[in-house]
PDB file of C-alpha atoms in Angstrom:
ATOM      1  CA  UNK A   1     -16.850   6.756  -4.745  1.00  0.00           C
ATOM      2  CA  UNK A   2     -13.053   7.468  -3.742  1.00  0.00           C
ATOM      3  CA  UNK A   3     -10.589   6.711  -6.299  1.00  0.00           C
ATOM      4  CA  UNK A   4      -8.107   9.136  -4.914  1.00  0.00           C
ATOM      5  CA  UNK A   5      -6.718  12.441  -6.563  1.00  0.00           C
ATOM      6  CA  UNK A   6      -3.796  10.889  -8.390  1.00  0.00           C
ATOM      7  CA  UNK A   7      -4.898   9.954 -11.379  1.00  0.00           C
ATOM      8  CA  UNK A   8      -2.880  13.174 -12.961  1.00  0.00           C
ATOM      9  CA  UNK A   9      -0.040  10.682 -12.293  1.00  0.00           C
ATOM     10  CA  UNK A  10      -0.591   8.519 -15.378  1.00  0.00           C
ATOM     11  CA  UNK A  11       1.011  11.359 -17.147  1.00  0.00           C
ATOM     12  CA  UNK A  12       3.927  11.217 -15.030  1.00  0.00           C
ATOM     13  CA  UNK A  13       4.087   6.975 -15.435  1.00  0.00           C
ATOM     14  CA  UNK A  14       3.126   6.740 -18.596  1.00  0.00           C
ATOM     15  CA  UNK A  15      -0.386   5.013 -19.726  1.00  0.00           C
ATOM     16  CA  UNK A  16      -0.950   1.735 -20.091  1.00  0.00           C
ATOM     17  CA  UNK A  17      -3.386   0.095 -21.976  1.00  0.00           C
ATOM     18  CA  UNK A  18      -5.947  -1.757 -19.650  1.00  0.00           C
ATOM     19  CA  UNK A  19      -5.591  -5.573 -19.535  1.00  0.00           C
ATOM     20  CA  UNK A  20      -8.483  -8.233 -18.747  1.00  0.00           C
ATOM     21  CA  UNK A  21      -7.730  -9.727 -15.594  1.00  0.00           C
ATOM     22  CA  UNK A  22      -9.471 -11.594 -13.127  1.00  0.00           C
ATOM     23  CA  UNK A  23      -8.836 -10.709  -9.115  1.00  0.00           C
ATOM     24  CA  UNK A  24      -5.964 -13.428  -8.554  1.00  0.00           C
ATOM     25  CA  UNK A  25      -5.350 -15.412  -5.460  1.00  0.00           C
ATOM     26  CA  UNK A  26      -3.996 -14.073  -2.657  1.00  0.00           C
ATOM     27  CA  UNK A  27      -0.619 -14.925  -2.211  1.00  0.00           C
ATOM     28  CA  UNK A  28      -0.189 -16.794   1.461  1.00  0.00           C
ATOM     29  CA  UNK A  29       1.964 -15.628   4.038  1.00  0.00           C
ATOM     30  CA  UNK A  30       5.227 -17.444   4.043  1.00  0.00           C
ATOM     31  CA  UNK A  31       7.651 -18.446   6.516  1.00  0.00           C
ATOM     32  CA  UNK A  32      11.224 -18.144   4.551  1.00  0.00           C
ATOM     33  CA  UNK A  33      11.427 -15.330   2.548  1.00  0.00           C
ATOM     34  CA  UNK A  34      13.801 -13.481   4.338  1.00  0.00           C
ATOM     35  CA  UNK A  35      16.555 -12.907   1.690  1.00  0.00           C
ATOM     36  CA  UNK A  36      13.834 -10.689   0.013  1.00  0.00           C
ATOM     37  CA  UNK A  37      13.906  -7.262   0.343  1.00  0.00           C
ATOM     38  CA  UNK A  38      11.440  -5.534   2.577  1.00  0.00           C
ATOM     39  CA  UNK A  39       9.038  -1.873   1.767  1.00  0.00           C
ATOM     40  CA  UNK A  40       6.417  -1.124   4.059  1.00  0.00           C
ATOM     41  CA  UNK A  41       3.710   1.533   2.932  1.00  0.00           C
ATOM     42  CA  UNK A  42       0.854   3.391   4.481  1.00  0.00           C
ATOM     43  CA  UNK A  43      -1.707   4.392   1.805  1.00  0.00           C
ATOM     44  CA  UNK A  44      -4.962   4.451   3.769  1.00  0.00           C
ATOM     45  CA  UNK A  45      -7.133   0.882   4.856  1.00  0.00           C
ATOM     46  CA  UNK A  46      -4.494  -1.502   4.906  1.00  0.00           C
ATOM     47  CA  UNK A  47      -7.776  -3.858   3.081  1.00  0.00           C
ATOM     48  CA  UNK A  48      -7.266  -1.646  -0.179  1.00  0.00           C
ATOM     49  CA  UNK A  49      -3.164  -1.669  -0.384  1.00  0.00           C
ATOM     50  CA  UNK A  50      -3.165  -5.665   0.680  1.00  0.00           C
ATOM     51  CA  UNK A  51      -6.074  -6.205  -2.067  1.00  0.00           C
ATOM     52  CA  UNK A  52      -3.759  -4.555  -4.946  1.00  0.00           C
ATOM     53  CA  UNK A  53      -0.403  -5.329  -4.025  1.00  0.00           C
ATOM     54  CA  UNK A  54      -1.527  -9.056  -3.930  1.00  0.00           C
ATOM     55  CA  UNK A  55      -1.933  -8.648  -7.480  1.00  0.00           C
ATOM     56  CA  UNK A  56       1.651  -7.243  -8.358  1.00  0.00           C
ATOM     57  CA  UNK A  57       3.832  -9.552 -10.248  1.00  0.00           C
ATOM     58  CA  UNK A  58       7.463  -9.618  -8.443  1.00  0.00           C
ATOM     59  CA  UNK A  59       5.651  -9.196  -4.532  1.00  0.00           C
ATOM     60  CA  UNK A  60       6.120 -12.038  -2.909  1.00  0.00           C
ATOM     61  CA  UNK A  61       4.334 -11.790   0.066  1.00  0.00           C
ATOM     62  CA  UNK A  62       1.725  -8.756   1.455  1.00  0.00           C
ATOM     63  CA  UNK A  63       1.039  -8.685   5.275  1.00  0.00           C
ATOM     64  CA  UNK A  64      -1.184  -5.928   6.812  1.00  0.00           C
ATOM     65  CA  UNK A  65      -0.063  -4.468   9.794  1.00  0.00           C
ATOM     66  CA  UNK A  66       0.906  -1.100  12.396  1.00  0.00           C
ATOM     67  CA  UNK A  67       4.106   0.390  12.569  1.00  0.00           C
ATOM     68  CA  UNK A  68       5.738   3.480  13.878  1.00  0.00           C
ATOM     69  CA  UNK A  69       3.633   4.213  17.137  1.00  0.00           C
ATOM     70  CA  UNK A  70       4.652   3.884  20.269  1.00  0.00           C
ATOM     71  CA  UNK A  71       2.241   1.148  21.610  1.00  0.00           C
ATOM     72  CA  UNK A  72       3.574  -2.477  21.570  1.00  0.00           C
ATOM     73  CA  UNK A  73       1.435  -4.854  19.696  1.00  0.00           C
ATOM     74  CA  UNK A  74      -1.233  -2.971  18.911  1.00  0.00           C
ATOM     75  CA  UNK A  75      -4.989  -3.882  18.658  1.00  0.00           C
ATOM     76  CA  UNK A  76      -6.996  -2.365  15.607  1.00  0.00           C
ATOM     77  CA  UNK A  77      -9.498  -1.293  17.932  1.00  0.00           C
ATOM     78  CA  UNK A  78      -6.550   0.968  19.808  1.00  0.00           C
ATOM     79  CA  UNK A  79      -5.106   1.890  16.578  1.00  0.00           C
ATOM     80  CA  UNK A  80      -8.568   3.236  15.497  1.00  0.00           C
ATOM     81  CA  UNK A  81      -9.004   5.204  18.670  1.00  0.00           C
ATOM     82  CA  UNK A  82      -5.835   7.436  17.245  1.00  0.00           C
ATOM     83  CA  UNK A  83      -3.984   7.115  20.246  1.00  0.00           C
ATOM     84  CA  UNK A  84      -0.797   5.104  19.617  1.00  0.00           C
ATOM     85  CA  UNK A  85       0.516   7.057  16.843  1.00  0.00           C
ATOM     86  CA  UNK A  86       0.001   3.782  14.660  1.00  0.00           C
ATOM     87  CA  UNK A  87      -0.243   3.672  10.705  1.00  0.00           C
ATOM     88  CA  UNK A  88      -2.122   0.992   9.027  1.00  0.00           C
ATOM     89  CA  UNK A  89       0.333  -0.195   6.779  1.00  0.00           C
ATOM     90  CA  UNK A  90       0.918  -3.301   3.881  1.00  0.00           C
ATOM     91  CA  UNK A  91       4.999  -4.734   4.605  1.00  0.00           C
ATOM     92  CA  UNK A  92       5.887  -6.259   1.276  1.00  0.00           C
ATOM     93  CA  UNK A  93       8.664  -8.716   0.409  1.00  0.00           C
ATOM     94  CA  UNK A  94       9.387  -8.604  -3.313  1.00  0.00           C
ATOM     95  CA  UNK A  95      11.774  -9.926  -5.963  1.00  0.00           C
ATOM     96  CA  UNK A  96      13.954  -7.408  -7.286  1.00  0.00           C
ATOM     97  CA  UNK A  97      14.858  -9.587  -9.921  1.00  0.00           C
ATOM     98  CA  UNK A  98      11.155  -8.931 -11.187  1.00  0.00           C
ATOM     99  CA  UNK A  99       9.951  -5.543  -9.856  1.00  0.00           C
ATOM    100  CA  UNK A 100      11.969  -2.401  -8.305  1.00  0.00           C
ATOM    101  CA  UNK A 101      11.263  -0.884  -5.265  1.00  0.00           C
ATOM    102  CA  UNK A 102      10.713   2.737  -7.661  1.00  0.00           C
ATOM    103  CA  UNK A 103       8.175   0.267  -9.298  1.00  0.00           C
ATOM    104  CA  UNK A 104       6.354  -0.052  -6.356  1.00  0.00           C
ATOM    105  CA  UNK A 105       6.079   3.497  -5.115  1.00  0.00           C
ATOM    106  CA  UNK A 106       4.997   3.879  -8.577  1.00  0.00           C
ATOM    107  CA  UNK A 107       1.954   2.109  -8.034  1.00  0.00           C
ATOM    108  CA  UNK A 108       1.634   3.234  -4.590  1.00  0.00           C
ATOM    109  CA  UNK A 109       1.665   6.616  -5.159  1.00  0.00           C
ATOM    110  CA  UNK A 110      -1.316   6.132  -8.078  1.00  0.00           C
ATOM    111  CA  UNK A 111      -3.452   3.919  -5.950  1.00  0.00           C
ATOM    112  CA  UNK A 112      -4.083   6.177  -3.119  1.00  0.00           C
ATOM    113  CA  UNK A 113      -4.292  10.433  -2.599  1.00  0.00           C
ATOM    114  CA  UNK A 114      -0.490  11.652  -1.005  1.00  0.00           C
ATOM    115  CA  UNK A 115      -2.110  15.131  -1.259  1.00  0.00           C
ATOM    116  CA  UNK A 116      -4.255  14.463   2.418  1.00  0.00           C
ATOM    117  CA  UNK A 117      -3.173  15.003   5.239  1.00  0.00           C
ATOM    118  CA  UNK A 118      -4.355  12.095   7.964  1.00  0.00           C
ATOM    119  CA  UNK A 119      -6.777  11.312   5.116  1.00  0.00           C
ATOM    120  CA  UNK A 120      -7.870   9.096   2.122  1.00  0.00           C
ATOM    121  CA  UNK A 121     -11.468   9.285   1.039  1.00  0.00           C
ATOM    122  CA  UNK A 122     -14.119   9.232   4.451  1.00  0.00           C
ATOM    123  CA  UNK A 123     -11.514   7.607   6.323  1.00  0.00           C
ATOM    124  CA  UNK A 124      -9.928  10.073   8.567  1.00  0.00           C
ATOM    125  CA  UNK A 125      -7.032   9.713  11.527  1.00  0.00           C
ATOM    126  CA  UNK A 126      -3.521   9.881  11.722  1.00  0.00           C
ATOM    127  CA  UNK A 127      -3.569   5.557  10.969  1.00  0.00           C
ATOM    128  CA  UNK A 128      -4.426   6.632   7.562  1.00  0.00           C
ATOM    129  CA  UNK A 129      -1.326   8.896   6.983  1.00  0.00           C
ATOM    130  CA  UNK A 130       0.441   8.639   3.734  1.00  0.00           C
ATOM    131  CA  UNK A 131       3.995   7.001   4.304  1.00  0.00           C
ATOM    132  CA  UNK A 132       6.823   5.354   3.443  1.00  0.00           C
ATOM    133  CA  UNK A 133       8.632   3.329   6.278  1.00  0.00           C
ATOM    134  CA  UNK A 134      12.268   2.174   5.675  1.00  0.00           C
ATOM    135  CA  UNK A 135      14.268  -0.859   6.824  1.00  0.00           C
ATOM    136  CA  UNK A 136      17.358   0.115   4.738  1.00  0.00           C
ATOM    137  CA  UNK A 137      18.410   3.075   5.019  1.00  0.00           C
ATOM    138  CA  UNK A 138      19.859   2.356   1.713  1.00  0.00           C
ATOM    139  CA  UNK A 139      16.475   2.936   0.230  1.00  0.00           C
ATOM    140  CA  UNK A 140      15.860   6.351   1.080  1.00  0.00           C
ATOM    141  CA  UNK A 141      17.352   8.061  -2.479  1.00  0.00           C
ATOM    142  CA  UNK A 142      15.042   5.662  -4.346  1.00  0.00           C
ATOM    143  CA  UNK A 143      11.760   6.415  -1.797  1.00  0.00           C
ATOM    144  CA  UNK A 144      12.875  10.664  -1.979  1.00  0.00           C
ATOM    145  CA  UNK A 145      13.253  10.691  -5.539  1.00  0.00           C
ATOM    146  CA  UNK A 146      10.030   8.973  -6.580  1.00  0.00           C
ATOM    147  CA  UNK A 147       8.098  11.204  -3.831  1.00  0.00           C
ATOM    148  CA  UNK A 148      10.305  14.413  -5.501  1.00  0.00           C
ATOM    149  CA  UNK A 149       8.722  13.370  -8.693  1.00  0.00           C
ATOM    150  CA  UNK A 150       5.308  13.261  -7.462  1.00  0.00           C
ATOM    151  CA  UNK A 151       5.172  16.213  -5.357  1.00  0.00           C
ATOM    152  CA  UNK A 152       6.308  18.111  -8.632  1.00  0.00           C
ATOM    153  CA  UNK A 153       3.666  16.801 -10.606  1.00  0.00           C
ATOM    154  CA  UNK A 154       0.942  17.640  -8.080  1.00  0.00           C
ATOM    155  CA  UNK A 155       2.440  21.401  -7.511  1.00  0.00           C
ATOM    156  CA  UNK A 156       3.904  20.610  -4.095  1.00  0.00           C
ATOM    157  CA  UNK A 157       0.807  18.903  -2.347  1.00  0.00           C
ATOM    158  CA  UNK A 158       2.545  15.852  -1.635  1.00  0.00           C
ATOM    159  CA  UNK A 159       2.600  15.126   2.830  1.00  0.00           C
ATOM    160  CA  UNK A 160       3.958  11.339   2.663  1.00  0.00           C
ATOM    161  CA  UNK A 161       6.205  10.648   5.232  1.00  0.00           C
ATOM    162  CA  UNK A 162       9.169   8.530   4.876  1.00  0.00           C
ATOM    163  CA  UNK A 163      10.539   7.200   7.826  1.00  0.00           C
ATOM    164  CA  UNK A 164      12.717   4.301   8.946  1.00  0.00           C
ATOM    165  CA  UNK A 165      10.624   1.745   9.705  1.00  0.00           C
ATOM    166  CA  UNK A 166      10.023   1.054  13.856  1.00  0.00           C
ATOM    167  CA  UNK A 167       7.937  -0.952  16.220  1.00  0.00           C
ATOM    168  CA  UNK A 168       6.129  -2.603  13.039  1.00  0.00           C
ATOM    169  CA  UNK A 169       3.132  -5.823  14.273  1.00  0.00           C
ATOM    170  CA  UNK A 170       1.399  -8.095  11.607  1.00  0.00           C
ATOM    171  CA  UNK A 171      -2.429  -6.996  12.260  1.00  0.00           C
ATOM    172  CA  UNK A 172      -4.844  -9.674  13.453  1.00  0.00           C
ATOM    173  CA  UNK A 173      -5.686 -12.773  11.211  1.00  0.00           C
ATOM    174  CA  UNK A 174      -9.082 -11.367  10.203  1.00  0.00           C
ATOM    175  CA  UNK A 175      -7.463  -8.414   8.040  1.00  0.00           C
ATOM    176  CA  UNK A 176      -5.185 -10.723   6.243  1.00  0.00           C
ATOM    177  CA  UNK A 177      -6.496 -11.059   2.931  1.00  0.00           C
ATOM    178  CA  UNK A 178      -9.659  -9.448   4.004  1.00  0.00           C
ATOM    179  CA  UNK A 179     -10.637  -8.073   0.196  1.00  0.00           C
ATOM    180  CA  UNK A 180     -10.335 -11.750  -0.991  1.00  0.00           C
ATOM    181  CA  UNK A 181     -12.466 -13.311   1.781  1.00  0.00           C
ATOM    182  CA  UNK A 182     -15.003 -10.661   1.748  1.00  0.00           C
ATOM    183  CA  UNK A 183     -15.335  -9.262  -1.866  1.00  0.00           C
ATOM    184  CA  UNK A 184     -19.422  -8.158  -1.787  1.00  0.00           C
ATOM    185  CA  UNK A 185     -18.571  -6.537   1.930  1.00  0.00           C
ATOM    186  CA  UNK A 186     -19.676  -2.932   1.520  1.00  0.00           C
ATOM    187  CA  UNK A 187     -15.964  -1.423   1.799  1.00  0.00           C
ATOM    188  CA  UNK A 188     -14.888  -4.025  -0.061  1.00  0.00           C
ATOM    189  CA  UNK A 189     -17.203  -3.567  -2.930  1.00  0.00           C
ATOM    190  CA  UNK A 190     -17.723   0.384  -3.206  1.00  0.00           C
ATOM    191  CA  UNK A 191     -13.712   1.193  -2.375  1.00  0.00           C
ATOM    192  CA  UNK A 192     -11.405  -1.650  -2.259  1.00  0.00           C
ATOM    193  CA  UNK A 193     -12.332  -3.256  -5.440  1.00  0.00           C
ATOM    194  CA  UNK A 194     -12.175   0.589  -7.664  1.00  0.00           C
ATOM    195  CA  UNK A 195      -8.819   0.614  -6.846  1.00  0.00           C
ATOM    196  CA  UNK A 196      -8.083  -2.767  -7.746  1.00  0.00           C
ATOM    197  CA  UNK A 197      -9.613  -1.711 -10.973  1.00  0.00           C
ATOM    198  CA  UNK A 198      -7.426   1.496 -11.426  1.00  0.00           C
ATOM    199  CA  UNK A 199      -4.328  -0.985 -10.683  1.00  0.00           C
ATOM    200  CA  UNK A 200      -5.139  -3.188 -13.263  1.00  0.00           C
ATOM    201  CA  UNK A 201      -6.140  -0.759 -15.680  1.00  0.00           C
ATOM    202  CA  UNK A 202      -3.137   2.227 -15.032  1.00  0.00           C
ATOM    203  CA  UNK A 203      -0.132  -0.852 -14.625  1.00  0.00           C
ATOM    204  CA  UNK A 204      -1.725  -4.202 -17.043  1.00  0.00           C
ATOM    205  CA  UNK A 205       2.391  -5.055 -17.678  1.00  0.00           C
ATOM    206  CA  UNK A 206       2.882  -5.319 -13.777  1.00  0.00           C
ATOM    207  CA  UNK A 207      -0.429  -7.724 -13.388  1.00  0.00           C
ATOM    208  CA  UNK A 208       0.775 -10.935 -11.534  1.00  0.00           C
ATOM    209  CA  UNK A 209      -0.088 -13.688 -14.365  1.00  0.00           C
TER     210      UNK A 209
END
């Protein structure tokens, strides 16, 4: 079972002690929340990032998608085929009021394996890169410093990308809150969910009430 290989980065975070939550609802996808700042990240299956970024107190709103190939509108069956240069990615709007964006690489860079190239767990293909995709340029320090940090702490193994963010497409309707609609689905139950567990476990202070 995958859990990915940076659990060394509790150290790095700090521990937290493990609070009892429940999977929360899905937050929907909303139509006017466009004074909120925007991070889009590429950790691996866009179900497993979705299913725990959902759960983050300050996120307003979690929207799988592609970005930064060079196909327009992408299907997932063409992004699978590894041809359009396509990264399954979660685009988040948050409050910064409530959580910072070097809060959320925090947690992305625990909940999935930076260390693998093209890689997390058995799913392999350049859609499964590690990244971070900009659209302020403004972000970059805070995105380069947390990855600095990282790559220190796991002796230079760190291959995330960050990028400005380009040619970005919400995925079809059927991956939208796929985790929440299909919780006993194999995936779902043997990798998504462990990872929703490590989330709630490594970062109980950031669990959405």
């Amino acid at each position: 079972m995958y859990l990915g290989a940076s659990d060394g980065l509790r150290n790095v975070w700090g521990d937290q002690k493990p609070k009892i939550a429940g999977m929360s609802q899905s937050q929907p996808l909303h139509d006017n929340l466009g004074d909120y700042p925007v991070i889009t990240l590429g950790g691996g299956c866009f179900w497993c990032t979705e299913a725990v970024f959902d759960r983050v107190q300050g996120v307003m709103d979690v929207e799988s998608g592609y970005c930064n190939g060079h196909v327009q509108n992408p299907t997932y069956e063409q992004v699978c085929d590894g041809n359009t240069g396509h990264v399954e990615v979660v685009q988040l709007r948050y409050d910064p009021k409530t959580i910072s964006l070097r809060e959320l690489l925090e947690i992305f860079f625990v909940i999935h394996d930076p260390t693998t190239l093209n890689r997390q767990g058995n799913d392999v293909g350049t859609q499964y890169r590690s990244g971070i995709y900009l659209s302020l340029a403004t972000d970059r320090d805070v995105a380069q410093s947390v990855c600095d940090q990282v790559n220190q702490a796991m002796q230079g193994k760190v291959v995330t990308e960050i990028e400005m963010l380009h040619n970005y497409s919400s995925a079809e309707d059927y991956h939208q809150d796929y985790f929440e609609n299909h919780p006993n689905q194999g995936y779902c139950a043997f990798v998504v969910a462990p990872k929703v567990k490590k989330f709630l476990q490594t970062f109980s202070n950031k669990v959405r009430a």
